[in-house]
Short mmCIF file of C-alpha atoms and ligand atoms in Angstrom, two decimals:
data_model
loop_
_atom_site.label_atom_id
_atom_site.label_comp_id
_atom_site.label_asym_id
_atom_site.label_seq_id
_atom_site.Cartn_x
_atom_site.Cartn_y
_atom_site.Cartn_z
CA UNK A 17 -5.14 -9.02 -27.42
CA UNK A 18 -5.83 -11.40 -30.58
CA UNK A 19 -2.35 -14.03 -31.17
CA UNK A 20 -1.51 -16.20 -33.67
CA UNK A 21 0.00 -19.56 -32.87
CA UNK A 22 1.27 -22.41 -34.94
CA UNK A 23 0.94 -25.51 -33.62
CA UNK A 24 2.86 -28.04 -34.69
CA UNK A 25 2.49 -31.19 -32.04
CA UNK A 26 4.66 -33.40 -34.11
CA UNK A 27 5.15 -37.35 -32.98
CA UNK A 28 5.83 -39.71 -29.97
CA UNK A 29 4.05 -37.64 -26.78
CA UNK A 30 3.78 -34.38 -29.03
CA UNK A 31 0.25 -34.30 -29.40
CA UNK A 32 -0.17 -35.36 -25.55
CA UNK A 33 2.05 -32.82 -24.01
CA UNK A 34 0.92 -30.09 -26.76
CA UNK A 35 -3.03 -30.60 -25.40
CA UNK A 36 -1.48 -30.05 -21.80
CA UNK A 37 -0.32 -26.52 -22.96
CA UNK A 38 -2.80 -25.93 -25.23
CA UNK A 39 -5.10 -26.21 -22.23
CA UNK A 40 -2.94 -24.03 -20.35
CA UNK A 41 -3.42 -21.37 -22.80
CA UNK A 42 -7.18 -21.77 -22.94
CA UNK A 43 -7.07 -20.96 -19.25
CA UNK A 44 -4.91 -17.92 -19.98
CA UNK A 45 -7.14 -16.43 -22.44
CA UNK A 46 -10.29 -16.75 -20.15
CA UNK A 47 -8.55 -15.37 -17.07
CA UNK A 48 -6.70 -12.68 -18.96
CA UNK A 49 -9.11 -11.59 -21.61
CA UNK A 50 -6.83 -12.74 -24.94
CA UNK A 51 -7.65 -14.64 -28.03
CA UNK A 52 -5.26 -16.98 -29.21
CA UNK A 53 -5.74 -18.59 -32.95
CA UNK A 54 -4.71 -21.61 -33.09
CA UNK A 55 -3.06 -23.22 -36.35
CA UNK A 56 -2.43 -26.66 -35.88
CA UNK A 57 0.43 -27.66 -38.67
CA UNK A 58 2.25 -31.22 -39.13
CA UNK A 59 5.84 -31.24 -38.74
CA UNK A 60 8.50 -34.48 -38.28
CA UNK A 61 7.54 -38.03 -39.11
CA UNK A 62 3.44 -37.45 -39.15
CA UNK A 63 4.53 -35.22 -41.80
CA UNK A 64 6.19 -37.51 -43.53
CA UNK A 65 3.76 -39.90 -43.65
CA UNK A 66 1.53 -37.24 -45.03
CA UNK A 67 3.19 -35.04 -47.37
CA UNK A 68 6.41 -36.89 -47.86
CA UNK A 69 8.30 -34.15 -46.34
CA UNK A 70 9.38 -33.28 -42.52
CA UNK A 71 8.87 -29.62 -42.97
CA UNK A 72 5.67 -28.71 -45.52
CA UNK A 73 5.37 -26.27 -47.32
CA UNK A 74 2.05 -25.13 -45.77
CA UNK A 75 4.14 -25.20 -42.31
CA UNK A 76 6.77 -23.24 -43.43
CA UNK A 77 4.49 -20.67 -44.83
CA UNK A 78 2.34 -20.39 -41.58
CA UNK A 79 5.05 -20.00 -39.73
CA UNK A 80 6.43 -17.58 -40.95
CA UNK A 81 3.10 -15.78 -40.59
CA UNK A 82 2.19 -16.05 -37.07
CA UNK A 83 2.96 -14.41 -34.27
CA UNK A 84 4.69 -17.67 -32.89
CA UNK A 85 5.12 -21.10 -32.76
CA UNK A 86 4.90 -23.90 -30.43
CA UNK A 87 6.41 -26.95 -31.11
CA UNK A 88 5.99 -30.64 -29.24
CA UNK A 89 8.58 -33.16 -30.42
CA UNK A 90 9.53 -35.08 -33.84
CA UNK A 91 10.80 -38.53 -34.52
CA UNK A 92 10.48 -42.02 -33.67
CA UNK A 93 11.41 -45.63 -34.43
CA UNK A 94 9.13 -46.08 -37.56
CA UNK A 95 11.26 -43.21 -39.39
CA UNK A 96 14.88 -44.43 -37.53
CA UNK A 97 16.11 -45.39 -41.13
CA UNK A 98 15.58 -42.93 -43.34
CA UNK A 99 18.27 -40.70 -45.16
CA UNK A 100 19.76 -38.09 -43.59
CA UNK A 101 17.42 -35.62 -45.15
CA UNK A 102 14.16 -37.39 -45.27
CA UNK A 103 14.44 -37.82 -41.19
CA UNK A 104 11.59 -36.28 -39.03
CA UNK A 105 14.31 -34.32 -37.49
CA UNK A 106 15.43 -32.49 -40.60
CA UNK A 107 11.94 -31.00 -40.30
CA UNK A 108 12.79 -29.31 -37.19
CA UNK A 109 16.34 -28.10 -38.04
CA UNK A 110 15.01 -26.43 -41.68
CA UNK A 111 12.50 -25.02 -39.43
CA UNK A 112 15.08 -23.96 -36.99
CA UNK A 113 17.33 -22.82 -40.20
CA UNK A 114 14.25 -20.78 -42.28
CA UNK A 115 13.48 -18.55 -39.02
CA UNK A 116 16.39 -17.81 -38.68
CA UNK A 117 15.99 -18.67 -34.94
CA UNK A 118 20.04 -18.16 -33.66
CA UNK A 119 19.47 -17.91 -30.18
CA UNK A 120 18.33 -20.84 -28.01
CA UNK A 121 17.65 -20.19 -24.76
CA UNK A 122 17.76 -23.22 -22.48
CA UNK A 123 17.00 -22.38 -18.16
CA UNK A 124 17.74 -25.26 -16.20
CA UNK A 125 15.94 -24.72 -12.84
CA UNK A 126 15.78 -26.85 -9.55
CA UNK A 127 11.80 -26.32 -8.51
CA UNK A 128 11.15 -25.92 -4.91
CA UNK A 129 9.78 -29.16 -3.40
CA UNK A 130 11.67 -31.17 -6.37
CA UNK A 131 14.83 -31.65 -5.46
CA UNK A 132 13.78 -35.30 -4.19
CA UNK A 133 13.82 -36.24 -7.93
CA UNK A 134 17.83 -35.01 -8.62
CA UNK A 135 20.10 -37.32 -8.59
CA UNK A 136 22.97 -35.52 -7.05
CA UNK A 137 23.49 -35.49 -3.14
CA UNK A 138 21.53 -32.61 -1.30
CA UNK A 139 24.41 -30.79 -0.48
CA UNK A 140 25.50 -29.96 -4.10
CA UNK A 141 21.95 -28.72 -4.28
CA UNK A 142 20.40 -27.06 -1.50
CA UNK A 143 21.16 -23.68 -2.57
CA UNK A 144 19.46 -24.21 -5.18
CA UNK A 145 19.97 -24.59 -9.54
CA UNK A 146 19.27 -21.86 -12.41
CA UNK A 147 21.70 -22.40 -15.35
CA UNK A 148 20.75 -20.86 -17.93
CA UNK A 149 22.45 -22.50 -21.46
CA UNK A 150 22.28 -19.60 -24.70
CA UNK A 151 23.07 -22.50 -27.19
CA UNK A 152 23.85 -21.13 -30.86
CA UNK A 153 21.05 -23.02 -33.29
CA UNK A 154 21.51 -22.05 -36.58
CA UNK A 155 25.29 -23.09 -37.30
CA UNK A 156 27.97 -25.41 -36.05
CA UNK A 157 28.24 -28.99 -37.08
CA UNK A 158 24.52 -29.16 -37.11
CA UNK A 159 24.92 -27.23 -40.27
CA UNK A 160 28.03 -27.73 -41.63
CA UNK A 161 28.90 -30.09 -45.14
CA UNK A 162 28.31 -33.56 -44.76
CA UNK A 163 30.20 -35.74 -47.10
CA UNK A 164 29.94 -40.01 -46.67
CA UNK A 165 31.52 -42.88 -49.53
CA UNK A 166 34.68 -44.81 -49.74
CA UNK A 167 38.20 -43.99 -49.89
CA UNK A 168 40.94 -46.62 -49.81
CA UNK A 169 38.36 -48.95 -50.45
CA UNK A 170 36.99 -48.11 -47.14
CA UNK A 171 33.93 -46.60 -46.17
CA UNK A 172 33.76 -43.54 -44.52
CA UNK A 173 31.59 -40.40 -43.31
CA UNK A 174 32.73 -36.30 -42.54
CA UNK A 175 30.79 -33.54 -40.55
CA UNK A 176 31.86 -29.92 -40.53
CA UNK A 177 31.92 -27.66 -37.79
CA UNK A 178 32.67 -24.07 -39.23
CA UNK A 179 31.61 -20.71 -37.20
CA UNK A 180 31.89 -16.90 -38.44
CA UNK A 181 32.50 -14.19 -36.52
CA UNK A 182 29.25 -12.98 -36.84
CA UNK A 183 27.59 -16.02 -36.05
CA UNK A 184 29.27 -15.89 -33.25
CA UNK A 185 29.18 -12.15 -32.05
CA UNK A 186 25.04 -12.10 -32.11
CA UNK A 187 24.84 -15.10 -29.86
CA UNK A 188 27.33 -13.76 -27.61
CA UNK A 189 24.93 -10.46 -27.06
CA UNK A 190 22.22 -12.62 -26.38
CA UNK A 191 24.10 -13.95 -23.58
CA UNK A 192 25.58 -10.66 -22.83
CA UNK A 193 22.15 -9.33 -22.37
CA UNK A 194 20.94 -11.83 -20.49
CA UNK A 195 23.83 -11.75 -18.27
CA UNK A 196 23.46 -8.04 -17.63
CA UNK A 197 19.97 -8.78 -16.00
CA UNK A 198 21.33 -11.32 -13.85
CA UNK A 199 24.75 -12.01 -12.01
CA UNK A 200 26.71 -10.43 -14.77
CA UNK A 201 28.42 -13.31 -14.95
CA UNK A 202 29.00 -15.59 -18.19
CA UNK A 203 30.48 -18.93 -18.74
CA UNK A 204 32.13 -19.44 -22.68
CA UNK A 205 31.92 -22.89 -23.38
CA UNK A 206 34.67 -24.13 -26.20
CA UNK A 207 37.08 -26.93 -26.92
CA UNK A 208 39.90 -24.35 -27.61
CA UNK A 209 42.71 -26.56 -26.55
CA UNK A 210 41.57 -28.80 -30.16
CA UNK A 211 39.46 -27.14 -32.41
CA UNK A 212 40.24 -24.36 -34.60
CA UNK A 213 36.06 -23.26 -34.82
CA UNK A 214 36.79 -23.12 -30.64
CA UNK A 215 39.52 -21.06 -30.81
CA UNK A 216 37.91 -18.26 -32.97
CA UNK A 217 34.71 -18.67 -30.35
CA UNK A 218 36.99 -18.05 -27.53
CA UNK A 219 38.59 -14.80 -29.29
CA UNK A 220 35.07 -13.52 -30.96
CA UNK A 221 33.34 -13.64 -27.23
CA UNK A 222 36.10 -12.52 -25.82
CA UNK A 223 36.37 -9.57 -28.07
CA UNK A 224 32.42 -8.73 -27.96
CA UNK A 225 32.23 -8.81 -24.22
CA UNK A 226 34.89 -6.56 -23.76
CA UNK A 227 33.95 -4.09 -26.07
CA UNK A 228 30.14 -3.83 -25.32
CA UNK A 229 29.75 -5.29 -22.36
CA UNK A 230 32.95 -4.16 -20.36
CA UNK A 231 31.02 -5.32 -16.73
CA UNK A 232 30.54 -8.91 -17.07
CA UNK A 233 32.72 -11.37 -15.91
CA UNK A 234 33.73 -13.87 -18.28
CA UNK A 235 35.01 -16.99 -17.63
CA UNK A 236 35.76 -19.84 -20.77
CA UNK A 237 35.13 -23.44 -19.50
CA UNK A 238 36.43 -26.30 -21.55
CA UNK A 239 33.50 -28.44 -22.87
CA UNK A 240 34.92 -31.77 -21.20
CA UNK A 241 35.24 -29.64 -17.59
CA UNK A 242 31.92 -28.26 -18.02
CA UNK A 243 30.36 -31.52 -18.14
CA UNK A 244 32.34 -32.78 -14.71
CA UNK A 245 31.65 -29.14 -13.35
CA UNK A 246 27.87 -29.58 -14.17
CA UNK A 247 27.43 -32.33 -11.86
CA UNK A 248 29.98 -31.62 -9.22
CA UNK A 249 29.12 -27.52 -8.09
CA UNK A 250 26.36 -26.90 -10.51
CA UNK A 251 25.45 -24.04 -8.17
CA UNK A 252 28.59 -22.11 -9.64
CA UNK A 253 27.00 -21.24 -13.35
CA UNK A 254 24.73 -18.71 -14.02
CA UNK A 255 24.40 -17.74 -17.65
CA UNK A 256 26.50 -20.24 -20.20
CA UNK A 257 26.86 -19.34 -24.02
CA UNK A 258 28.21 -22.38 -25.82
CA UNK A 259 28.28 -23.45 -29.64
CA UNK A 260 25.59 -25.60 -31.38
CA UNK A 261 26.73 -29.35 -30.65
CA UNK A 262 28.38 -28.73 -26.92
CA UNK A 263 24.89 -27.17 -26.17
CA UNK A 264 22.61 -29.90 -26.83
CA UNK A 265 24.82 -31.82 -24.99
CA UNK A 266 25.57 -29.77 -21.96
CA UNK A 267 21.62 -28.90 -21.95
CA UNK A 268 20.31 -32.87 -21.41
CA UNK A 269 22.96 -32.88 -18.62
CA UNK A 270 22.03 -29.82 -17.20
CA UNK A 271 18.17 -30.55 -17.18
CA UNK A 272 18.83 -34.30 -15.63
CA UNK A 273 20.49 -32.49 -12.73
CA UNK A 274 17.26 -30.54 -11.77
CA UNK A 275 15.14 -33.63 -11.49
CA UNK A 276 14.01 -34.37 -15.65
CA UNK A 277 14.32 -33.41 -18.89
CA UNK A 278 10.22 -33.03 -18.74
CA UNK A 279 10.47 -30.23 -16.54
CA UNK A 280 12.60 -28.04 -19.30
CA UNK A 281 11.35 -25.66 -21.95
CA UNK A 282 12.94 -23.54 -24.47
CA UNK A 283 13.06 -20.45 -26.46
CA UNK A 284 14.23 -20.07 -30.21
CA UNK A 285 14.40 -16.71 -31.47
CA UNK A 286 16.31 -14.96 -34.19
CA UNK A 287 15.79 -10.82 -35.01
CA UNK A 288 12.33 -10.75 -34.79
CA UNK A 289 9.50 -11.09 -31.51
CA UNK A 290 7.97 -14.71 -33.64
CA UNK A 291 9.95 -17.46 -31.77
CA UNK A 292 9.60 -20.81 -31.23
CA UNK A 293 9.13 -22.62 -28.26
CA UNK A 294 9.77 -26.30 -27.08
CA UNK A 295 10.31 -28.60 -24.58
CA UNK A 296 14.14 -29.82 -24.90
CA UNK A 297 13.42 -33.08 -24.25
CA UNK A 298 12.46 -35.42 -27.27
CA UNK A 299 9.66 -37.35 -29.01
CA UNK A 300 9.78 -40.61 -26.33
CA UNK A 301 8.12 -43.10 -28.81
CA UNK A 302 8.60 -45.90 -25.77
CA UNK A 303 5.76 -43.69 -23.42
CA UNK A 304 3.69 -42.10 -26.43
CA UNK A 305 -0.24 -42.48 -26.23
CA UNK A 306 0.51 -44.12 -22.58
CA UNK A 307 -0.59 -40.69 -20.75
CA UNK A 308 2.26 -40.93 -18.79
CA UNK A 309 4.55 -38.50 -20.13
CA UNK A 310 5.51 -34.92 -18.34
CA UNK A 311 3.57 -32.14 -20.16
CA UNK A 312 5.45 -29.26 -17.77
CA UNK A 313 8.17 -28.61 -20.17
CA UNK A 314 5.72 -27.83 -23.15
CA UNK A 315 3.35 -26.20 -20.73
CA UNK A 316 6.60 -24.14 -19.69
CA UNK A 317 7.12 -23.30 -23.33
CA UNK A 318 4.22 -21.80 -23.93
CA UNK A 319 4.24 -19.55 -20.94
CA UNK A 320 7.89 -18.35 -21.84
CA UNK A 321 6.05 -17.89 -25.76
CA UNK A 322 3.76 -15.52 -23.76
CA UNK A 323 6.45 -13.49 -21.93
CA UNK A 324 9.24 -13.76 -24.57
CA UNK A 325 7.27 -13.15 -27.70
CA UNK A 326 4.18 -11.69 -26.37
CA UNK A 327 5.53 -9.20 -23.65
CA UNK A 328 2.75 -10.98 -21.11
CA UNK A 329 4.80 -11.06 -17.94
CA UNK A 330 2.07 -11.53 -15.62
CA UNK A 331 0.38 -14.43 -17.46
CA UNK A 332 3.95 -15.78 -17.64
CA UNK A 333 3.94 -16.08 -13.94
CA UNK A 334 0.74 -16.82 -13.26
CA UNK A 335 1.74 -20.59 -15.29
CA UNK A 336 4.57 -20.59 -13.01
CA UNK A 337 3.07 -20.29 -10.23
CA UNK A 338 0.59 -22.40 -11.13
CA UNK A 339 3.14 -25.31 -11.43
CA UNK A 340 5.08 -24.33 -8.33
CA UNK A 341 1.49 -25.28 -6.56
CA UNK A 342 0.70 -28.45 -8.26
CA UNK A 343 4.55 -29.60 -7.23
CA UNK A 344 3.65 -28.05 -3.73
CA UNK A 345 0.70 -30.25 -3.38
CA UNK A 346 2.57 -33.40 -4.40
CA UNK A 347 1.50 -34.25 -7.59
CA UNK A 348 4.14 -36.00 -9.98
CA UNK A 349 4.26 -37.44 -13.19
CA UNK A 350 5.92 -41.05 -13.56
CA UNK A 351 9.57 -38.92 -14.24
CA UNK A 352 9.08 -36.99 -11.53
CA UNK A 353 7.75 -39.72 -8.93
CA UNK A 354 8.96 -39.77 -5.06
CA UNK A 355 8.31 -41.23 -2.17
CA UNK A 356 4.95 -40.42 -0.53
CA UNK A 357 4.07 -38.21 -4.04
CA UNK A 358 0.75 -38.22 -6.12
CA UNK A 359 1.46 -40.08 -9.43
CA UNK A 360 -1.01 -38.62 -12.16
CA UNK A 361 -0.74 -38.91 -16.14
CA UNK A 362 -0.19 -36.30 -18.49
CA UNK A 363 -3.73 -35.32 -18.89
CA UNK A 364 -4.47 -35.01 -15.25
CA UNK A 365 -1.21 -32.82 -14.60
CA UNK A 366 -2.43 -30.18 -17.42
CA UNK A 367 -5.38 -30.13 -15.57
CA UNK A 368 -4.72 -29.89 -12.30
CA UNK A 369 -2.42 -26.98 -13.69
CA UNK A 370 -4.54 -25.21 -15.65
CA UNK A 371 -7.19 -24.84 -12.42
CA UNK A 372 -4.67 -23.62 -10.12
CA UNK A 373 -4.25 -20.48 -12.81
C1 IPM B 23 17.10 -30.74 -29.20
C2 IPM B 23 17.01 -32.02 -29.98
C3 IPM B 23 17.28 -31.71 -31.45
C4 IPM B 23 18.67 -31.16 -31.55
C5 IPM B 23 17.08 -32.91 -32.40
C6 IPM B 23 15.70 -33.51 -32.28
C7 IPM B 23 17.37 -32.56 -33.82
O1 IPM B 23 17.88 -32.96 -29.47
O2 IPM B 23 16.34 -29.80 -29.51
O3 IPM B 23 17.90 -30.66 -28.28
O4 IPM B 23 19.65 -31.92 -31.61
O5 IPM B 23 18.81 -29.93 -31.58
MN1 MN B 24 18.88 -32.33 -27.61
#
């Protein structure tokens, strides 16, 4: 089959880590027979620099037009003081905001042979880690009206978190469904016991879940728990729906606790089969053009692009596997190092992944 992918590599590591999965893909399409078009596009702070705009026009317009979109990572310290809306960031969130991509999917997974490179004790571990965060992307406080100025002769800034009851409904299925194919179990995140966007979350989930999806067991989990539970019995959660802002949080946290944020990937999608796919950690300006970043989480992305977008389960799994083996055989990036393990750069861990496929 013939795909179209954007490619939009952005700053810091981007370009590094996207060649790892670009390479990945390559691999893919010889071993399985596919074509896959790729449309490199700028996005973030290159973009800036550029076109004078995070998101282009061009960018938008492609992406809307392909089949999906793979993304590396935006910012850095050259673009740090910019306005709000000029920031490499805002590139990602209009993108984010124009595909209408709702639904972030965010699995947090402890890899067999890496549990060396968590930082909790064994015991809270050694049955193992999949939490799976549904974060909401498209509303919240990310979203909201942003006022700054001066009152009282005082300066002062506002953010707004507001939340419909739609908005909240369709990312509640998502978890719904995802929870039906697992434990059945789902974890509401909220800060009910303060916030009145929390409180409608609480009732709207509550609500959908018992109307549709009658079997699952739902549990709500105050945001400020959730982060203590996280590191104390992270074995407990399962699937976790949770609003825009308690999400990215909860989802660095999460990832830490299976050894690095390099090792997680993400999904974006909205109503349609075009998503877009990341690695959840960001830019890292400090390591960038070092070859020493982790390019497993954007390698990761682009193999859940294949099964989530593309319906290619097999080739899916065949990059997992592929990983798996590399970590069985003791190769690590820097973020990943241990005692007795392999250190290789970015490059080199691509590589040694994309021959094991
Ligand atoms: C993430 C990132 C983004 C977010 C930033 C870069 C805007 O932290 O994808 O988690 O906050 O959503
Ligand atoms: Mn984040």
């Amino acid at each position: 089959m013939n795909y179209n992918i954007a490619v939009l590599k952005g700053d810091g590591i981007g370009p590094e880590i996207c060649a790892g999965a670009v390479l990945t893909l390559e691999k893919i399409a010889k071993k399985f027979g596919h074509k896959f078009n790729l449309n490199y596009l700028p996005v973030g702070g290159c973009a800036i620099d550029e076109y004078g705009s995070p998101l282009p026009e061009k960018t938008v317009k492609a992406c809307l037009e392909c089949d999906s979109v793979l993304l590396g990572a935006v910012g850095g310290y050259k673009w740090d003081n910019l306005p709000a809306d000029k920031r490499p960031e805002k590139g990602l969130l209009e993108l984010r905001k124009v595909m209408n991509l709702y639904s972030n999917i965010r699995p947090a997974k402890l890899w067999k042979n890496l549990a060396d490179a968590s930082p909790l004790k064994h015991e809270l571990i050694k049955n193992g880690i999949e939490i799976i965060i549904v974060r909401e992307l498209t509303g919240g406080i990310y979203f909201g009206e942003r006022k700054s100025g001066f009152e009282n002769c005082a300066e002062y800034a506002s953010d707004t978190e507001k939340y419909s009851v739609r908005e909240i409904e369709r990312i509640t299925k998502t978890a719904c469904e995802l929870a039906m194919k697992r434990s059945k179990k789902l974890v509401s995140v909220d800060k009910a016991n303060v916030l009145e966007t929390s409180r409608l979350w609480r009732k709207t989930v509550h609500d959908y879940c018992e109307k549709h999806y009658p079997e699952i067991e739902l549990t709500d989990v105050l945001v400020d728990n959730m982060a203590m539970q996280i590191v104390k019995d992270p074995a407990q959660f399962d699937v976790v729906v949770t609003s825009n802002l308690f999400g990215d949080i909860l989802s660095d946290e999460a990832a830490q606790i299976t050894g690095s944020i390099g090792m997680l990937a993400s999904s974006s999608l909205g109503e349609t089969k075009c998503g877009l796919y990341e690695p959840i950690h960001g830019s890292a300006p400090d390591i960038a053009g070092k070859d020493i970043a982790n390019p497993i989480a954007t390698i990761l992305a682009a193999a859940m692009m294949l099964r989530d977008s593309f319906n290619l389960t097999e080739e899916y799994s065949a990059i997992e596997n592929a990983i798996q083996k590399v970590l069985d055989e003791n190769y690590r990036t820097a973020d990943i190092m241990g005692k007795g393990k392999i250190k290789v750069g970015c490059k080199k861990m691509a590589e040694l992944i994309a021959n094991r496929i």
